[in-house]
PDB file of C-alpha atoms in Angstrom:
ATOM      1  CA  MET A  27     104.817  27.275  72.383  1.00  0.00           C
ATOM      2  CA  ASP A  28     103.754  27.155  76.035  1.00  0.00           C
ATOM      3  CA  ASP A  29     102.054  30.519  75.526  1.00  0.00           C
ATOM      4  CA  PHE A  30      99.968  29.048  72.678  1.00  0.00           C
ATOM      5  CA  THR A  31      99.043  25.968  74.728  1.00  0.00           C
ATOM      6  CA  GLU A  32      97.916  28.179  77.618  1.00  0.00           C
ATOM      7  CA  TYR A  33      95.893  30.352  75.262  1.00  0.00           C
ATOM      8  CA  VAL A  34      94.114  27.338  73.736  1.00  0.00           C
ATOM      9  CA  ALA A  35      93.356  25.857  77.165  1.00  0.00           C
ATOM     10  CA  ALA A  36      91.939  29.161  78.391  1.00  0.00           C
ATOM     11  CA  ARG A  37      89.951  30.149  75.298  1.00  0.00           C
ATOM     12  CA  TRP A  38      88.803  26.844  73.739  1.00  0.00           C
ATOM     13  CA  GLN A  39      85.315  26.813  75.298  1.00  0.00           C
ATOM     14  CA  VAL A  40      84.694  30.490  74.556  1.00  0.00           C
ATOM     15  CA  LEU A  41      85.714  30.042  70.919  1.00  0.00           C
ATOM     16  CA  VAL A  42      83.554  26.928  70.510  1.00  0.00           C
ATOM     17  CA  ARG A  43      80.595  28.704  72.115  1.00  0.00           C
ATOM     18  CA  SER A  44      81.118  31.645  69.758  1.00  0.00           C
ATOM     19  CA  ALA A  45      81.098  29.324  66.748  1.00  0.00           C
ATOM     20  CA  VAL A  46      77.895  27.652  67.957  1.00  0.00           C
ATOM     21  CA  LEU A  47      76.263  31.049  68.347  1.00  0.00           C
ATOM     22  CA  LEU A  48      77.339  31.916  64.803  1.00  0.00           C
ATOM     23  CA  GLY A  49      75.274  28.975  63.585  1.00  0.00           C
ATOM     24  CA  CYS A  50      77.444  25.864  63.730  1.00  0.00           C
ATOM     25  CA  SER A  51      76.474  22.590  65.325  1.00  0.00           C
ATOM     26  CA  HIS A  52      78.684  21.682  68.278  1.00  0.00           C
ATOM     27  CA  ALA A  53      80.783  19.311  66.175  1.00  0.00           C
ATOM     28  CA  GLU A  54      81.125  21.873  63.364  1.00  0.00           C
ATOM     29  CA  ALA A  55      82.076  24.509  65.918  1.00  0.00           C
ATOM     30  CA  GLU A  56      84.858  22.343  67.319  1.00  0.00           C
ATOM     31  CA  ASP A  57      86.163  21.673  63.796  1.00  0.00           C
ATOM     32  CA  LEU A  58      86.035  25.369  62.951  1.00  0.00           C
ATOM     33  CA  VAL A  59      87.865  26.380  66.133  1.00  0.00           C
ATOM     34  CA  GLN A  60      90.476  23.702  65.539  1.00  0.00           C
ATOM     35  CA  THR A  61      91.056  25.014  62.013  1.00  0.00           C
ATOM     36  CA  VAL A  62      91.381  28.578  63.280  1.00  0.00           C
ATOM     37  CA  LEU A  63      93.762  27.575  66.048  1.00  0.00           C
ATOM     38  CA  GLU A  64      95.904  25.642  63.575  1.00  0.00           C
ATOM     39  CA  ARG A  65      96.222  28.837  61.552  1.00  0.00           C
ATOM     40  CA  CYS A  66      97.040  30.729  64.736  1.00  0.00           C
ATOM     41  CA  LEU A  67      99.777  28.269  65.608  1.00  0.00           C
ATOM     42  CA  VAL A  68     101.431  28.762  62.236  1.00  0.00           C
ATOM     43  CA  LYS A  69     101.361  32.547  62.729  1.00  0.00           C
ATOM     44  CA  TRP A  70     101.671  32.571  66.508  1.00  0.00           C
ATOM     45  CA  LYS A  71     104.410  35.222  66.629  1.00  0.00           C
ATOM     46  CA  ARG A  72     102.165  37.633  64.740  1.00  0.00           C
ATOM     47  CA  VAL A  73      99.035  36.656  66.688  1.00  0.00           C
ATOM     48  CA  SER A  74     100.701  36.976  70.079  1.00  0.00           C
ATOM     49  CA  ALA A  75     102.106  40.400  69.156  1.00  0.00           C
ATOM     50  CA  VAL A  76      98.737  42.064  68.475  1.00  0.00           C
ATOM     51  CA  ASP A  77      97.190  44.336  71.095  1.00  0.00           C
ATOM     52  CA  ASP A  78      93.952  42.387  71.475  1.00  0.00           C
ATOM     53  CA  ARG A  79      94.667  38.730  70.808  1.00  0.00           C
ATOM     54  CA  ASP A  80      91.115  37.591  71.522  1.00  0.00           C
ATOM     55  CA  ALA A  81      89.643  40.058  69.038  1.00  0.00           C
ATOM     56  CA  TYR A  82      92.163  38.948  66.421  1.00  0.00           C
ATOM     57  CA  VAL A  83      91.362  35.257  66.915  1.00  0.00           C
ATOM     58  CA  HIS A  84      87.606  35.928  66.905  1.00  0.00           C
ATOM     59  CA  ARG A  85      87.994  37.855  63.637  1.00  0.00           C
ATOM     60  CA  MET A  86      89.789  34.788  62.227  1.00  0.00           C
ATOM     61  CA  LEU A  87      86.948  32.617  63.528  1.00  0.00           C
ATOM     62  CA  ILE A  88      84.278  34.766  61.874  1.00  0.00           C
ATOM     63  CA  ASN A  89      86.196  34.957  58.594  1.00  0.00           C
ATOM     64  CA  SER A  90      86.640  31.179  58.553  1.00  0.00           C
ATOM     65  CA  PHE A  91      82.978  30.660  59.372  1.00  0.00           C
ATOM     66  CA  LEU A  92      81.831  32.976  56.587  1.00  0.00           C
ATOM     67  CA  SER A  93      84.270  31.451  54.130  1.00  0.00           C
ATOM     68  CA  ALA A  94      83.016  27.951  54.907  1.00  0.00           C
ATOM     69  CA  ARG A  95      79.397  29.054  54.461  1.00  0.00           C
ATOM     70  CA  ARG A  96      80.160  30.568  51.063  1.00  0.00           C
ATOM     71  CA  ARG A  97      81.505  27.324  49.724  1.00  0.00           C
ATOM     72  CA  ARG A  98      79.120  25.532  47.464  1.00  0.00           C
ATOM     73  CA  TRP A  99      77.755  22.306  48.856  1.00  0.00           C
ATOM     74  CA  THR A 100      77.511  19.606  46.232  1.00  0.00           C
ATOM     75  CA  GLY A 101      76.798  16.627  48.440  1.00  0.00           C
ATOM     76  CA  GLU A 102      73.530  15.072  49.415  1.00  0.00           C
ATOM     77  CA  ARG A 103      71.212  16.820  51.808  1.00  0.00           C
ATOM     78  CA  PRO A 104      68.961  14.761  54.029  1.00  0.00           C
ATOM     79  CA  ALA A 105      65.269  15.473  53.720  1.00  0.00           C
ATOM     80  CA  ALA A 106      62.833  15.319  56.597  1.00  0.00           C
ATOM     81  CA  VAL A 107      60.044  14.248  54.262  1.00  0.00           C
ATOM     82  CA  LEU A 108      60.485  12.271  51.077  1.00  0.00           C
ATOM     83  CA  PRO A 109      58.558  13.417  48.021  1.00  0.00           C
ATOM     84  CA  GLU A 110      55.445  11.417  47.360  1.00  0.00           C
ATOM     85  CA  GLN A 111      55.830   8.638  44.872  1.00  0.00           C
ATOM     86  CA  THR A 112      53.255   8.827  42.119  1.00  0.00           C
ATOM     87  CA  ASP A 113      52.573   6.558  39.230  1.00  0.00           C
ATOM     88  CA  HIS A 114      52.040   9.328  36.666  1.00  0.00           C
ATOM     89  CA  ASP A 115      54.277   9.683  33.646  1.00  0.00           C
ATOM     90  CA  ARG A 116      57.276  11.845  34.556  1.00  0.00           C
ATOM     91  CA  THR A 117      58.415  12.172  30.957  1.00  0.00           C
ATOM     92  CA  SER A 118      55.572  14.512  30.014  1.00  0.00           C
ATOM     93  CA  GLY A 119      57.432  17.502  31.450  1.00  0.00           C
ATOM     94  CA  VAL A 120      60.464  16.628  29.361  1.00  0.00           C
ATOM     95  CA  ASP A 121      58.302  16.280  26.254  1.00  0.00           C
ATOM     96  CA  ASP A 122      56.653  19.650  26.920  1.00  0.00           C
ATOM     97  CA  ALA A 123      60.012  21.342  27.418  1.00  0.00           C
ATOM     98  CA  ASP A 124      61.296  19.781  24.202  1.00  0.00           C
ATOM     99  CA  LEU A 125      58.262  21.022  22.260  1.00  0.00           C
ATOM    100  CA  MET A 126      58.711  24.520  23.633  1.00  0.00           C
ATOM    101  CA  THR A 127      62.453  24.547  22.948  1.00  0.00           C
ATOM    102  CA  ARG A 128      61.890  23.472  19.356  1.00  0.00           C
ATOM    103  CA  ALA A 129      59.235  26.156  18.880  1.00  0.00           C
ATOM    104  CA  LEU A 130      61.560  28.794  20.308  1.00  0.00           C
ATOM    105  CA  ASP A 131      64.370  27.597  18.021  1.00  0.00           C
ATOM    106  CA  ARG A 132      62.160  28.336  15.021  1.00  0.00           C
ATOM    107  CA  LEU A 133      61.779  31.982  16.064  1.00  0.00           C
ATOM    108  CA  PRO A 134      64.232  34.622  14.812  1.00  0.00           C
ATOM    109  CA  THR A 135      66.936  35.412  17.366  1.00  0.00           C
ATOM    110  CA  ASP A 136      65.531  38.813  18.322  1.00  0.00           C
ATOM    111  CA  GLN A 137      62.055  37.389  18.970  1.00  0.00           C
ATOM    112  CA  ARG A 138      63.393  34.369  20.852  1.00  0.00           C
ATOM    113  CA  THR A 139      65.492  36.675  23.032  1.00  0.00           C
ATOM    114  CA  ALA A 140      62.448  38.838  23.759  1.00  0.00           C
ATOM    115  CA  VAL A 141      60.347  35.815  24.772  1.00  0.00           C
ATOM    116  CA  VAL A 142      63.071  34.447  27.038  1.00  0.00           C
ATOM    117  CA  LEU A 143      63.680  37.796  28.735  1.00  0.00           C
ATOM    118  CA  ARG A 144      59.983  38.440  29.273  1.00  0.00           C
ATOM    119  CA  TYR A 145      58.578  35.037  30.186  1.00  0.00           C
ATOM    120  CA  TYR A 146      61.581  33.239  31.637  1.00  0.00           C
ATOM    121  CA  ALA A 147      63.632  36.040  33.199  1.00  0.00           C
ATOM    122  CA  HIS A 148      60.439  38.026  34.013  1.00  0.00           C
ATOM    123  CA  LEU A 149      61.892  41.372  32.962  1.00  0.00           C
ATOM    124  CA  THR A 150      59.629  44.330  32.350  1.00  0.00           C
ATOM    125  CA  GLU A 151      59.453  45.874  28.898  1.00  0.00           C
ATOM    126  CA  GLN A 152      61.584  48.798  30.092  1.00  0.00           C
ATOM    127  CA  GLN A 153      64.216  46.430  31.509  1.00  0.00           C
ATOM    128  CA  MET A 154      64.212  44.444  28.292  1.00  0.00           C
ATOM    129  CA  ALA A 155      64.628  47.619  26.237  1.00  0.00           C
ATOM    130  CA  SER A 156      67.612  48.545  28.368  1.00  0.00           C
ATOM    131  CA  VAL A 157      69.160  45.070  28.090  1.00  0.00           C
ATOM    132  CA  LEU A 158      68.636  44.852  24.339  1.00  0.00           C
ATOM    133  CA  GLY A 159      69.539  48.465  23.656  1.00  0.00           C
ATOM    134  CA  VAL A 160      66.309  49.147  21.747  1.00  0.00           C
ATOM    135  CA  ALA A 161      63.196  51.252  22.292  1.00  0.00           C
ATOM    136  CA  ALA A 162      60.322  49.923  24.394  1.00  0.00           C
ATOM    137  CA  GLY A 163      58.112  49.941  21.294  1.00  0.00           C
ATOM    138  CA  THR A 164      60.559  47.621  19.535  1.00  0.00           C
ATOM    139  CA  VAL A 165      60.378  45.222  22.480  1.00  0.00           C
ATOM    140  CA  LYS A 166      56.574  45.239  22.317  1.00  0.00           C
ATOM    141  CA  SER A 167      56.514  44.524  18.597  1.00  0.00           C
ATOM    142  CA  ARG A 168      59.072  41.699  18.904  1.00  0.00           C
ATOM    143  CA  LEU A 169      57.041  40.107  21.689  1.00  0.00           C
ATOM    144  CA  SER A 170      53.811  40.535  19.773  1.00  0.00           C
ATOM    145  CA  ARG A 171      55.192  38.867  16.662  1.00  0.00           C
ATOM    146  CA  ALA A 172      56.809  36.065  18.666  1.00  0.00           C
ATOM    147  CA  VAL A 173      53.624  35.300  20.594  1.00  0.00           C
ATOM    148  CA  LYS A 174      51.633  35.292  17.343  1.00  0.00           C
ATOM    149  CA  VAL A 175      54.052  32.805  15.762  1.00  0.00           C
ATOM    150  CA  LEU A 176      54.023  30.600  18.867  1.00  0.00           C
ATOM    151  CA  ALA A 177      50.209  30.694  19.003  1.00  0.00           C
ATOM    152  CA  GLN A 178      50.052  29.381  15.437  1.00  0.00           C
ATOM    153  CA  ASP A 179      52.728  26.705  15.897  1.00  0.00           C
ATOM    154  CA  PRO A 180      51.031  23.343  15.236  1.00  0.00           C
ATOM    155  CA  ASP A 181      53.462  21.466  17.485  1.00  0.00           C
ATOM    156  CA  LEU A 182      52.324  23.556  20.451  1.00  0.00           C
ATOM    157  CA  ALA A 183      48.644  22.746  19.855  1.00  0.00           C
ATOM    158  CA  GLU A 184      48.947  19.807  22.250  1.00  0.00           C
ATOM    159  CA  LEU A 185      50.299  22.092  24.986  1.00  0.00           C
ATOM    160  CA  ARG A 186      47.529  24.620  24.400  1.00  0.00           C
ATOM    161  CA  GLU A 187      44.941  21.864  24.933  1.00  0.00           C
ATOM    162  CA  ILE A 188      46.532  20.961  28.295  1.00  0.00           C
ATOM    163  CA  LEU A 189      46.625  24.561  29.453  1.00  0.00           C
TER     164      LEU A 189
END
């Protein structure tokens, strides 16, 4: 245990500085190093037996850093600038999306899939043909028919006037 205490006293600042250089704030770096050293303490016999202890601990530090960065953040993020508040109707986007969804629902599945892949996923006709397992000409005809149906949809007339 004294060996571990000496190691921490000697290497703490270097490990914290390494974590800061990896991209942590100073407080995050201290937390990260503390977490790594806790893991080292649990496995100290193994850690102290390796040839290059510093390299081993730094590898643990990097792995912990990368693992923490991969975790999905679901909390709030502060913004430097708040979005401007406007008085316009924010429900119009929802109404437009609803109109479009309803129009797409009226299309046959193969045509709807073609429209989504082309105009939402932005795939090329060749990519779409590969995804759908059909010829490029089939993709073109499905898109052509779908666009024709959507162009004649009376519920989308309001959207066409806006655009």
